Short mmCIF file of C-alpha atoms in Angstrom, two decimals:
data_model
loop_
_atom_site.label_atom_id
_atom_site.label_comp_id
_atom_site.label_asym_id
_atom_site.label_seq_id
_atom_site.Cartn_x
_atom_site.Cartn_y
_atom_site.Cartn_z
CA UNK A 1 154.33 199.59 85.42
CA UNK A 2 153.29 199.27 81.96
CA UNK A 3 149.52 198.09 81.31
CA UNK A 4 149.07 194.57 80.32
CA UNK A 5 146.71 194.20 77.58
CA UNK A 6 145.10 190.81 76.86
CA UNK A 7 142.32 189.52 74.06
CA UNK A 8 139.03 188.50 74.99
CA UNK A 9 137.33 185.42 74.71
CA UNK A 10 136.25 184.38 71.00
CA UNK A 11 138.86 187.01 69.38
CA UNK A 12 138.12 185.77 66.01
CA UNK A 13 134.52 187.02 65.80
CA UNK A 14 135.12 190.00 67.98
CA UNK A 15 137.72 190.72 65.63
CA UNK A 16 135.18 190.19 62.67
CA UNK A 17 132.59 192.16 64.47
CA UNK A 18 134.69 195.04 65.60
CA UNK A 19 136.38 195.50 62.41
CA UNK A 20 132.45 195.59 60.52
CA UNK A 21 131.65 198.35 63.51
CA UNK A 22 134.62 200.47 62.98
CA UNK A 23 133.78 200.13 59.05
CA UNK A 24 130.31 201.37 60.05
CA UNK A 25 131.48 204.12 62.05
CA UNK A 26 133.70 205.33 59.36
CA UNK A 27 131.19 205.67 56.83
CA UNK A 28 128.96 207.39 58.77
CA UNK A 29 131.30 210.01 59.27
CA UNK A 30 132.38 210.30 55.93
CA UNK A 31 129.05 210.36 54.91
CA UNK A 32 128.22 213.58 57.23
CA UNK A 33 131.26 215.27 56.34
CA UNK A 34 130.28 214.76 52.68
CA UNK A 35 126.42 216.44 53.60
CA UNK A 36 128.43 219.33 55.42
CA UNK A 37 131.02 220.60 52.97
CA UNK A 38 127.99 220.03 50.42
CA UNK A 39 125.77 222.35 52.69
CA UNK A 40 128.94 224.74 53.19
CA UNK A 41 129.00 224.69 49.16
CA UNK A 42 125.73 226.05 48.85
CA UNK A 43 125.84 228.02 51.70
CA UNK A 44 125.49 231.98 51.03
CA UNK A 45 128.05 232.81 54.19
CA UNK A 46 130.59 230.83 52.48
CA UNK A 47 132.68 233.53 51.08
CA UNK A 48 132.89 234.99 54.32
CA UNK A 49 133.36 232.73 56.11
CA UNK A 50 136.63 231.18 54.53
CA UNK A 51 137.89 234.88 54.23
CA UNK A 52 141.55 236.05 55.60
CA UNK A 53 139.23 239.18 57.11
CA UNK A 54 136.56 236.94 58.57
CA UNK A 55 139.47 234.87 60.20
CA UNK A 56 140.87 237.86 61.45
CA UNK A 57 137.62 239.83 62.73
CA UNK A 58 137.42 236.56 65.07
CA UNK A 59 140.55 236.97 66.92
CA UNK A 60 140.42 237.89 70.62
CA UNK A 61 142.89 240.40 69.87
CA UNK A 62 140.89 242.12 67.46
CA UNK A 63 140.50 245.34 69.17
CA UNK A 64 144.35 245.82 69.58
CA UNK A 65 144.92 249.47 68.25
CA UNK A 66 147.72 249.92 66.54
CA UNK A 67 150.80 251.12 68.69
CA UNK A 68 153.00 254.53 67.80
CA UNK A 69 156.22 254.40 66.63
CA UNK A 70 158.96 254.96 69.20
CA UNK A 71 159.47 259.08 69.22
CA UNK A 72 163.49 257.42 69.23
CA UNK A 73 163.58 254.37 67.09
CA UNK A 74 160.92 256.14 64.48
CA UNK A 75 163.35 258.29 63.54
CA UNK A 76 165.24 255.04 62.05
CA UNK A 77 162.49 253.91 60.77
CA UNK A 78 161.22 256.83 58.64
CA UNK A 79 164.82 257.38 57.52
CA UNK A 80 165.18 254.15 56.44
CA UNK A 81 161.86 254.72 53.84
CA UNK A 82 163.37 257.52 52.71
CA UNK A 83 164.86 256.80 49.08
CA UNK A 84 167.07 260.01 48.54
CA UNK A 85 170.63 259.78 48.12
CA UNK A 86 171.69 262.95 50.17
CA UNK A 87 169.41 261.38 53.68
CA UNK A 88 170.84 261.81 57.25
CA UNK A 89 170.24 259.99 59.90
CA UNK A 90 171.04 262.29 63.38
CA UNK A 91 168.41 260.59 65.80
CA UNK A 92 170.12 257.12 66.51
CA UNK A 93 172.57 256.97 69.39
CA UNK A 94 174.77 255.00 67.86
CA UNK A 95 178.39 255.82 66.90
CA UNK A 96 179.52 256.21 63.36
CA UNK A 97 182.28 256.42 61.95
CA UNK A 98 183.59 259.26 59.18
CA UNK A 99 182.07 257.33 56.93
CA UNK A 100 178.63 256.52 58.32
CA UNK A 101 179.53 253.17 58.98
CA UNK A 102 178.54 251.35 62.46
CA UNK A 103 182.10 250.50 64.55
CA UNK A 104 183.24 247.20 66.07
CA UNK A 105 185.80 248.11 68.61
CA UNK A 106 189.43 246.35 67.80
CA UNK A 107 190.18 245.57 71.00
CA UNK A 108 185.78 243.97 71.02
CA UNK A 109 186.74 242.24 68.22
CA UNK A 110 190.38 240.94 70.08
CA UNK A 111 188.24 240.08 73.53
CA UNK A 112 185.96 238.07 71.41
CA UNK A 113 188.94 236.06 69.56
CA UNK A 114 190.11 235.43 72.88
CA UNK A 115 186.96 234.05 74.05
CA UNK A 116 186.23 232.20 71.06
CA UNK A 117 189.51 230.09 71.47
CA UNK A 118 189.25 229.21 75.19
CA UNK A 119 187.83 225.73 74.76
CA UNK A 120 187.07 225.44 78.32
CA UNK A 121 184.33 227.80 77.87
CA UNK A 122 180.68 226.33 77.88
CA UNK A 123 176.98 227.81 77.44
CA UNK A 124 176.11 226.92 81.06
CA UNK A 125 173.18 229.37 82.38
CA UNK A 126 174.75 232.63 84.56
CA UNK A 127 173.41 233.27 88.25
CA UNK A 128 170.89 235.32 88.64
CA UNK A 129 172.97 237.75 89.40
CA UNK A 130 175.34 237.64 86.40
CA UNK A 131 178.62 236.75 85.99
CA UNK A 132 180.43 237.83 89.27
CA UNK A 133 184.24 238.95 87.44
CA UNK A 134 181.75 241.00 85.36
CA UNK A 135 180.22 242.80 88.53
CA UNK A 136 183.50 243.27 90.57
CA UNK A 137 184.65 245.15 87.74
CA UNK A 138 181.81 247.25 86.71
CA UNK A 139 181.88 248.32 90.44
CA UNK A 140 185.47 249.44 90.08
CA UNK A 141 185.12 251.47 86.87
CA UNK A 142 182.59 253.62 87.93
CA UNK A 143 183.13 253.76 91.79
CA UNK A 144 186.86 253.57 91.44
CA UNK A 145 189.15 250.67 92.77
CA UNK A 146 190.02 252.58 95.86
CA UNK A 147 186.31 253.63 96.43
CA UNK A 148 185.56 253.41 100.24
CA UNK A 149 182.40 251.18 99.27
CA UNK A 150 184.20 248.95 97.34
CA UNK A 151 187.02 248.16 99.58
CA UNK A 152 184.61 247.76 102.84
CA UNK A 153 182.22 245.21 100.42
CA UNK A 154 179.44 247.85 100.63
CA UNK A 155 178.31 247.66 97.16
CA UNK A 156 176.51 245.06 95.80
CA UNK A 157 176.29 244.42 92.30
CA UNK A 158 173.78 242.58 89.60
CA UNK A 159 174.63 242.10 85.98
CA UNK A 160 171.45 243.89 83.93
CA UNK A 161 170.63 244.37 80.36
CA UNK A 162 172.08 246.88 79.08
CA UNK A 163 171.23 250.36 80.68
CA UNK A 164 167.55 249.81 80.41
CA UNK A 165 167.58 246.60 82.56
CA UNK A 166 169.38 248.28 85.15
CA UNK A 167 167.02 251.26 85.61
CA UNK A 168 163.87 248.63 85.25
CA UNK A 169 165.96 246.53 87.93
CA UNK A 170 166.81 249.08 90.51
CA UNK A 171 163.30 250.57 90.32
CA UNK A 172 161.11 247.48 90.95
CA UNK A 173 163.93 247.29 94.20
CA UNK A 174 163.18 250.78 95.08
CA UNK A 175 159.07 250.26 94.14
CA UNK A 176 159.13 246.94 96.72
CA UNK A 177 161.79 248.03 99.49
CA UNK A 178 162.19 251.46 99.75
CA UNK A 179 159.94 253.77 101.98
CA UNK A 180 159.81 256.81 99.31
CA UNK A 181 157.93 255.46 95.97
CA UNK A 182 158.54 258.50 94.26
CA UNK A 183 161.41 259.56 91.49
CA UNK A 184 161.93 263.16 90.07
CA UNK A 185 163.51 263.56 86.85
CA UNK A 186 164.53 266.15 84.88
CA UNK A 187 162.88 268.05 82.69
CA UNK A 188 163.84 266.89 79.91
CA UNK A 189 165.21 263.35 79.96
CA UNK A 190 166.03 260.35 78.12
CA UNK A 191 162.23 259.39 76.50
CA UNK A 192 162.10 255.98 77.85
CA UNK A 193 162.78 257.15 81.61
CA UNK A 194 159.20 257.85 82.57
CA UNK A 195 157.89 254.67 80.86
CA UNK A 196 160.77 252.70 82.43
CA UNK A 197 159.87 253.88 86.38
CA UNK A 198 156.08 254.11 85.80
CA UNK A 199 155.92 250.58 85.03
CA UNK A 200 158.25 249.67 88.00
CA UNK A 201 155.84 250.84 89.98
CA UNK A 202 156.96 253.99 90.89
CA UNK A 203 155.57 257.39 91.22
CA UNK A 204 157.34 260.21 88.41
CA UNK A 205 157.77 263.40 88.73
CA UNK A 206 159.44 266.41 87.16
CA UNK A 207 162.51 269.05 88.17
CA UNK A 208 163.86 271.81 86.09
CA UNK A 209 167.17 271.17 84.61
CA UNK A 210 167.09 272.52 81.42
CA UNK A 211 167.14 276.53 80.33
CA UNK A 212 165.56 277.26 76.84
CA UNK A 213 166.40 280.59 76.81
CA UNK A 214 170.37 280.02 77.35
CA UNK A 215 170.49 276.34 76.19
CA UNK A 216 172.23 275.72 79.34
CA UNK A 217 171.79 274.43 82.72
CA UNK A 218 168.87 276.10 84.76
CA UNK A 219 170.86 275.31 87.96
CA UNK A 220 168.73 277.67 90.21
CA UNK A 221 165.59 275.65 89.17
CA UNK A 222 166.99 272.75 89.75
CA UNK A 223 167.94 273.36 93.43
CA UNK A 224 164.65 274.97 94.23
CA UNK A 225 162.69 271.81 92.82
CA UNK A 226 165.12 269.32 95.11
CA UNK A 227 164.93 271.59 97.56
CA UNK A 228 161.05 271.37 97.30
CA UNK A 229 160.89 267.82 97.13
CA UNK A 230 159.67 265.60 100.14
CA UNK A 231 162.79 264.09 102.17
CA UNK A 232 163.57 261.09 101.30
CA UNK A 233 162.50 260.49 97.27
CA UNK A 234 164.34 259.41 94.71
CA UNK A 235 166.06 261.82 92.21
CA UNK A 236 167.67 260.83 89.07
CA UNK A 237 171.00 261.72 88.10
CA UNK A 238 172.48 261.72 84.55
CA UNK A 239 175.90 261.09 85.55
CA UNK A 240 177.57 262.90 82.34
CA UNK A 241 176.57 263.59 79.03
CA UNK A 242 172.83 264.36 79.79
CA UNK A 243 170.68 263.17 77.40
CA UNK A 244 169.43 264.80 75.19
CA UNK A 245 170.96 267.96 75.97
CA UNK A 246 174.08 267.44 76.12
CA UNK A 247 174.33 270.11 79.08
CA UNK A 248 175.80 268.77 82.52
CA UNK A 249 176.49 270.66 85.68
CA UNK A 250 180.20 271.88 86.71
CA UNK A 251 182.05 270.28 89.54
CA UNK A 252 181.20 272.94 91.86
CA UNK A 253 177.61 272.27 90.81
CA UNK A 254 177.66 269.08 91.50
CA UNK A 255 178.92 269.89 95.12
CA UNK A 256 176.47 271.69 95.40
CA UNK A 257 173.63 269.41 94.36
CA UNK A 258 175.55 266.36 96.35
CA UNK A 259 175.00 268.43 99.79
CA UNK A 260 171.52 269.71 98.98
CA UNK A 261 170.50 266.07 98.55
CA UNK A 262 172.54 264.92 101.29
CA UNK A 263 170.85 267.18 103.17
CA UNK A 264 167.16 266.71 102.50
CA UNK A 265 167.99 263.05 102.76
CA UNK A 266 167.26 262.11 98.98
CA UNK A 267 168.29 259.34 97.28
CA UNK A 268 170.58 259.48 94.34
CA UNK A 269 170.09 257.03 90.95
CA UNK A 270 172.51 257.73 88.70
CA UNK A 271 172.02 256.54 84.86
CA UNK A 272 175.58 256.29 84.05
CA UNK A 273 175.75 255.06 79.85
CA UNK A 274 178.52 257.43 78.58
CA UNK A 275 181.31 256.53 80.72
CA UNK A 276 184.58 258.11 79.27
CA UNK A 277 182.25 258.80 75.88
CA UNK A 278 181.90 262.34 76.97
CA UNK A 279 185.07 263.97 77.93
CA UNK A 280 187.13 260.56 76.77
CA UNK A 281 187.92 260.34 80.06
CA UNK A 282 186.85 257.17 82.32
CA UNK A 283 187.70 258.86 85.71
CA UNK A 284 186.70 262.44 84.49
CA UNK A 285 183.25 261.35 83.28
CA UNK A 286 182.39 259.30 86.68
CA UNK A 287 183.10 262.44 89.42
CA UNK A 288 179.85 262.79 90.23
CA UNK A 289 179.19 259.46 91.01
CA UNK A 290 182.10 259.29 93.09
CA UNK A 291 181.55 262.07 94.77
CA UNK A 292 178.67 260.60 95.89
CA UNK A 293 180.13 257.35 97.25
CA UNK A 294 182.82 259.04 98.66
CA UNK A 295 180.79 260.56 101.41
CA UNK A 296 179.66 257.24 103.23
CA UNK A 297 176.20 257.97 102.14
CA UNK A 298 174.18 255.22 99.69
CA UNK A 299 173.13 255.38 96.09
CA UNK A 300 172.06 253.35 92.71
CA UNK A 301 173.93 253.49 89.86
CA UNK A 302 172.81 252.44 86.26
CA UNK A 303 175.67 251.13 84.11
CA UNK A 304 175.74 250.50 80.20
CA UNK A 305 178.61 249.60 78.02
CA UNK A 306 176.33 250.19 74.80
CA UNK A 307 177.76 253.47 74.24
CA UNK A 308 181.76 253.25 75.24
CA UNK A 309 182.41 249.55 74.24
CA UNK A 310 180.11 249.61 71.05
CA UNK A 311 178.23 247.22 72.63
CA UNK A 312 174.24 248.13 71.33
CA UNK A 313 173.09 245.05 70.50
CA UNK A 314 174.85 242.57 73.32
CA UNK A 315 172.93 244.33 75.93
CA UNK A 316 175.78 244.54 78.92
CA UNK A 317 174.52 246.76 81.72
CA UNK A 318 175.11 246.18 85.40
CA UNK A 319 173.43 247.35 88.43
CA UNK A 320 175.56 248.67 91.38
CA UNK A 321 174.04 249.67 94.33
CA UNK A 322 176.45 251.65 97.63
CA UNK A 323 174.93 250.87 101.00
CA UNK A 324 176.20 251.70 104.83
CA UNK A 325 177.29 247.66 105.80
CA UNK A 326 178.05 244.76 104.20
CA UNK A 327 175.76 242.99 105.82
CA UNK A 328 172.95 245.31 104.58
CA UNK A 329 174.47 244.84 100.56
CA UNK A 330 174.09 241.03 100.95
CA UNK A 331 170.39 241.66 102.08
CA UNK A 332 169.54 244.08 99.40
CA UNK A 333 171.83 241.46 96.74
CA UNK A 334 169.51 238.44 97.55
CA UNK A 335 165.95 240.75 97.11
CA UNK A 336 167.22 241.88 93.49
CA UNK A 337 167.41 238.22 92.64
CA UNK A 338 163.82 237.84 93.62
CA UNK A 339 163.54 240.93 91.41
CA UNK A 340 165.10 239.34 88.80
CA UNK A 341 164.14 235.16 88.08
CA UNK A 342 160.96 235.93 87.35
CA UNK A 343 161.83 238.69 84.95
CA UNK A 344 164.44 237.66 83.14
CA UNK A 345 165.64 234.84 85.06
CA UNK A 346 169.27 235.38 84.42
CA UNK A 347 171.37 237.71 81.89
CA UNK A 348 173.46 236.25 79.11
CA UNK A 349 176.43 235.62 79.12
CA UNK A 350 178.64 236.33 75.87
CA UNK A 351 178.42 240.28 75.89
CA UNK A 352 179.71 240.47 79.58
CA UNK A 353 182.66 238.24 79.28
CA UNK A 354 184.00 240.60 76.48
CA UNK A 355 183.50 243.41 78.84
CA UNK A 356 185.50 241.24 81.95
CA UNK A 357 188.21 240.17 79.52
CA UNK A 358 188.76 243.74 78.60
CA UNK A 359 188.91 245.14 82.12
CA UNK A 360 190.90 242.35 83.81
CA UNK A 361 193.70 242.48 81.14
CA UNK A 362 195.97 245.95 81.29
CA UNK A 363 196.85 245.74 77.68
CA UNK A 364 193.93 245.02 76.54
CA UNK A 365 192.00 247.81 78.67
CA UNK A 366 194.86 250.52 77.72
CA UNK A 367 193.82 249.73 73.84
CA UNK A 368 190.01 250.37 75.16
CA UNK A 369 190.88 253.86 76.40
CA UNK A 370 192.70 254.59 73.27
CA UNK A 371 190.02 253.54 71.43
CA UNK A 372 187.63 255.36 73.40
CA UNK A 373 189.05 258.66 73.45
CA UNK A 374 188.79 258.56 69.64
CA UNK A 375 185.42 258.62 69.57
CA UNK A 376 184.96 261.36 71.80
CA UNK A 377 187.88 263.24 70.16
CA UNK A 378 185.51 262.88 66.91
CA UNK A 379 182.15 263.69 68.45
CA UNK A 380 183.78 266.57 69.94
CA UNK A 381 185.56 267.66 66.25
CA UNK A 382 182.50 267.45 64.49
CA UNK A 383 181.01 270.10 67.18
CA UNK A 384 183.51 272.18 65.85
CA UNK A 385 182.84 272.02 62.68
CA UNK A 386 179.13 272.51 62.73
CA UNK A 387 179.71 276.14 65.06
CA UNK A 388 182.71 276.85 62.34
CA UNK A 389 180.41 276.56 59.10
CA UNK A 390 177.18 277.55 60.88
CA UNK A 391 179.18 281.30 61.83
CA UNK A 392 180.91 280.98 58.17
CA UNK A 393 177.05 280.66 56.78
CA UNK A 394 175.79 283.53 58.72
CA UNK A 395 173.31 281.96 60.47
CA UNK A 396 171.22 283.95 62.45
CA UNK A 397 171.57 283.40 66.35
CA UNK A 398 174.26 281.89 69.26
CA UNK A 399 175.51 278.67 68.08
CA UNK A 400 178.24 278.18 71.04
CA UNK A 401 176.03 275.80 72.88
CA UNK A 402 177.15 273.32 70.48
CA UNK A 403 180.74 273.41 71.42
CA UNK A 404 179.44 274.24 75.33
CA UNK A 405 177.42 271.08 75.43
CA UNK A 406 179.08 267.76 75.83
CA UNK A 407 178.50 263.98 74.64
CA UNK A 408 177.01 262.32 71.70
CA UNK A 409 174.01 264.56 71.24
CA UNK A 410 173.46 268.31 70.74
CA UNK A 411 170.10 269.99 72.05
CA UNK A 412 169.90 272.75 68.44
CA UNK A 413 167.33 274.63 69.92
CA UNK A 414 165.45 274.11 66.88
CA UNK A 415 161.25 273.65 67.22
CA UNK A 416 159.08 271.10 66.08
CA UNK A 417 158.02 273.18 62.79
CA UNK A 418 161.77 273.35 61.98
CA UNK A 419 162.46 269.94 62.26
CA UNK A 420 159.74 269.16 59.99
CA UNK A 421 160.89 271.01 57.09
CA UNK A 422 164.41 269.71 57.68
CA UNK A 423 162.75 266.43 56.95
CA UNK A 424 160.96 267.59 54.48
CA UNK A 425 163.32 270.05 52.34
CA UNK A 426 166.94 268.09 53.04
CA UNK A 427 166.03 264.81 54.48
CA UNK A 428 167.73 265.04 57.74
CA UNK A 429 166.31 262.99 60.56
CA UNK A 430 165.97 263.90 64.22
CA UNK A 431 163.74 264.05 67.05
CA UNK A 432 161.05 266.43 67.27
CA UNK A 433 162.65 268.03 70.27
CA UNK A 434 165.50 269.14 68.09
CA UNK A 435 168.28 266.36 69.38
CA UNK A 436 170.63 265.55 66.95
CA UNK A 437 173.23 263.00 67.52
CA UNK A 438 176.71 264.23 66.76
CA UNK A 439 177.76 260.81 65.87
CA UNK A 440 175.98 260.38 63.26
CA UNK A 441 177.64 263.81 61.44
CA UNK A 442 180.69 263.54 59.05
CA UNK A 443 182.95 265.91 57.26
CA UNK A 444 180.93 265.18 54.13
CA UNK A 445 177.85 265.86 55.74
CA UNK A 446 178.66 268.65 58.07
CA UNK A 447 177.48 271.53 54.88
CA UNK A 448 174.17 269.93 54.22
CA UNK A 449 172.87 269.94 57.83
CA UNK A 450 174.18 273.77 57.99
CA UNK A 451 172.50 274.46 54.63
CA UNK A 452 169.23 272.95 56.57
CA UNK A 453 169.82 274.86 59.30
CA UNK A 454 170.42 277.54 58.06
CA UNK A 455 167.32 277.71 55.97
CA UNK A 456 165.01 276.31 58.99
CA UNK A 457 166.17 279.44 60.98
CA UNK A 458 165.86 282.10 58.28
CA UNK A 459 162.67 280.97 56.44
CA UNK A 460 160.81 279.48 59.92
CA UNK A 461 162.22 281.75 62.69
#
């Protein structure tokens, strides 16, 4: 109930009187603020104190350092102050096109349309879990429709952002509810791995994977280091395309590595963000994930659709983890969510509705393979063409790890010194570590990065 207010006895005077005190009051403190910007006038610390630097030597955050660049996103970042007309950019993984241009998938573009003119949508928040047609269908694509776990209801699946999310998700899980808190990776891996499972709370450590000497796979390191490892932990898998080498193991490899875990009882995570992107193949590029599944044994699995929908900036990743029961996924499904509200609370929800309408609809995800294989067909031309000039130039050493190596990036073999000068001398941008992105080549711009290369090699070797 609202307060009742009423006036006192005598108002009139009260009034008089109150309104003289108030008056009072007022002066005095107009006086004193007079006396104390006069003071502040004639005040030696004046200067200083009404400085921008004095006001920001007295914030609490003032002994923030400032933060690196990204070793990734820095590349972008120094390319982008670059002023010279002939600059390339090979460190984002992002596709181009032929002509250097960013690509919004047609049948994206179609999806959205679609969405765009069903009025019975709304903005209503997702579940925590995401939107459910989303799930059932990442589940399918890289398990397989007729996937043992996903016809007995033993995978349960949680809408992520993007790649990242899904990795961050599944190992704050594995940190909280699973007996093993440590996760070997390989050596090397995608730069944001470590930081990613480190702050989940788990424990990282390192196997062999790749050879320097061959630029290939060092497959007999690899098993030794599984083999090595304590039963039970958690090993990474890059479930095609391994980034940043580009170098992935055979089939029979795989075999091999699927019963040496199964084995020693470790747990697979696979980070799966270049579905049918590699080979241009959807089922081809997700056999070692199913091979996996197939054997009635559990696993995580890290879905993005950055990469083979062209979906960067929309952040649509999902989550998918294969368990022995049903019963045991619905447990595991309602401790993610506990994972999840207080991190993010719930995904969005306009990136993974283009990804559902694309799968659900068969004409619609026929144009998305289509579309698909194009981009690998061009990531895998433009291999070509580098090997092709780089043997027409002469330049010294074994380029066929280029064509041998699969995906959107290319481990050159080149060194840290090397890379600098390419900076330097012909403005092309990479990593440190020598990863160039193949999607970021052209025809055009195929000579200039062999002309680099070729000098790098010959004048630094």
């Amino acid at each position: 109930m609202s307060p009742q207010f009423t006036s006192p006895p005598n108002s009139d005077a009260h009034s008089s009187s109150s309104t003289s005190s108030i008056s009072s009051a007022s002066d005095r403190r107009l006086n004193a603020l007079v006396r104390h910007l006069a003071a502040e006038e004639s005040s030696p610390m004046d200067s200083l104190s009404a400085s921008p630097t004095a006001a920001r030597a007295d914030s609490v955050f003032a002994h923030v350092v400032q933060g690196p660049e990204d070793p990734i996103l820095g590349v972008t970042v120094a390319y982008n102050k670059d002023q010279s007309p002939n600059k390339v950019n090979l460190g984002v993984g992002a596709y181009r096109t032929e002509e250097g241009k960013p690509l919004v998938l047609n049948v994206v573009r179609k999806a959205e349309q679609k969405l765009v003119n069903d009025m019975s949508r709304v903005k209503e928040y997702l579940p925590i879990v995401g939107l459910a047609e989303f799930n059932k269908l990442s589940a399918r694509l890289i398990l397989g429709s007729d996937s043992p776990p996903v016809q007995e209801n033993r995978v349960t699946t949680v809408q992520c952002l993007s790649g990242t999310g899904s990795l961050r998700v599944g190992g704050e899980f594995l940190a909280r509810h699973y007996h093993e808190r440590t996760i070997y990776i390989p050596t090397p891996t995608w730069g944001n791995h470590t930081k990613v499972f480190t702050l989940a709370g788990l424990s990282v450590k390192n196997y062999r994977y790749y050879d320097p000497a061959t630029r290939g796979l060092n497959f007999q390191g690899l098993l030794e280091d599984l083999g090595s490892a304590p039963a039970g932990a958690v090993v990474l898998l890059h479930a095609c395309a391994h980034n940043p080498t580009g170098v992935d193991p055979t089939l029979e490899q795989w075999e091999q590595i699927r019963q040496l875990m199964r084995s020693r009882a470790l747990l697979p995570f696979f980070d799966s963000a270049y579905q049918g992107f590699a080979s241009g193949s959807l089922d081809a590029d997700a056999q070692s994930v199913r091979r996996f599944a197939a054997d009635g044994g559990e696993l995580l699995v890290a879905q993005s659709y950055a990469k083979n929908m062209g979906l960067y900036g929309e952040r649509v990743g999902a989550l998918s983890i294969v368990l022995k029961t049903s019963e045991v996924a619905t447990k595991v499904e309602s401790q993610l969510k506990l994972v999840i509200r207080p991190m993010y609370s719930n995904p969005p929800i306009h990136g993974a509705s283009i990804v559902a309408t694309i799968l659900k609809d068969r004409d619609l995800f026929n144009e998305w393979t289509i579309e698909l294989k194009a981009m690998a067909d061009r990531i895998i031309s433009m291999r070509h063409q580098l090997f092709d000039s780089l043997r027409a130039k002469g330049t010294p050493g074994d380029w066929s790890h280029i064509i041998k190596q699969i995906g959107m990036f290319t481990f050159t073999g080149l060194n840290p010194e090397q890379v600098a000068f390419m900076t330097k001398e012909y403005h092309i941008y990479m990593t440190s570590d020598g990863r160039i992105s193949m999607a970021g080549l052209s025809s055009r711009t195929v000579p200039h990065l062999t002309e680099a290369i070729h000098a790098a090699v010959t004048r630094l070797a």
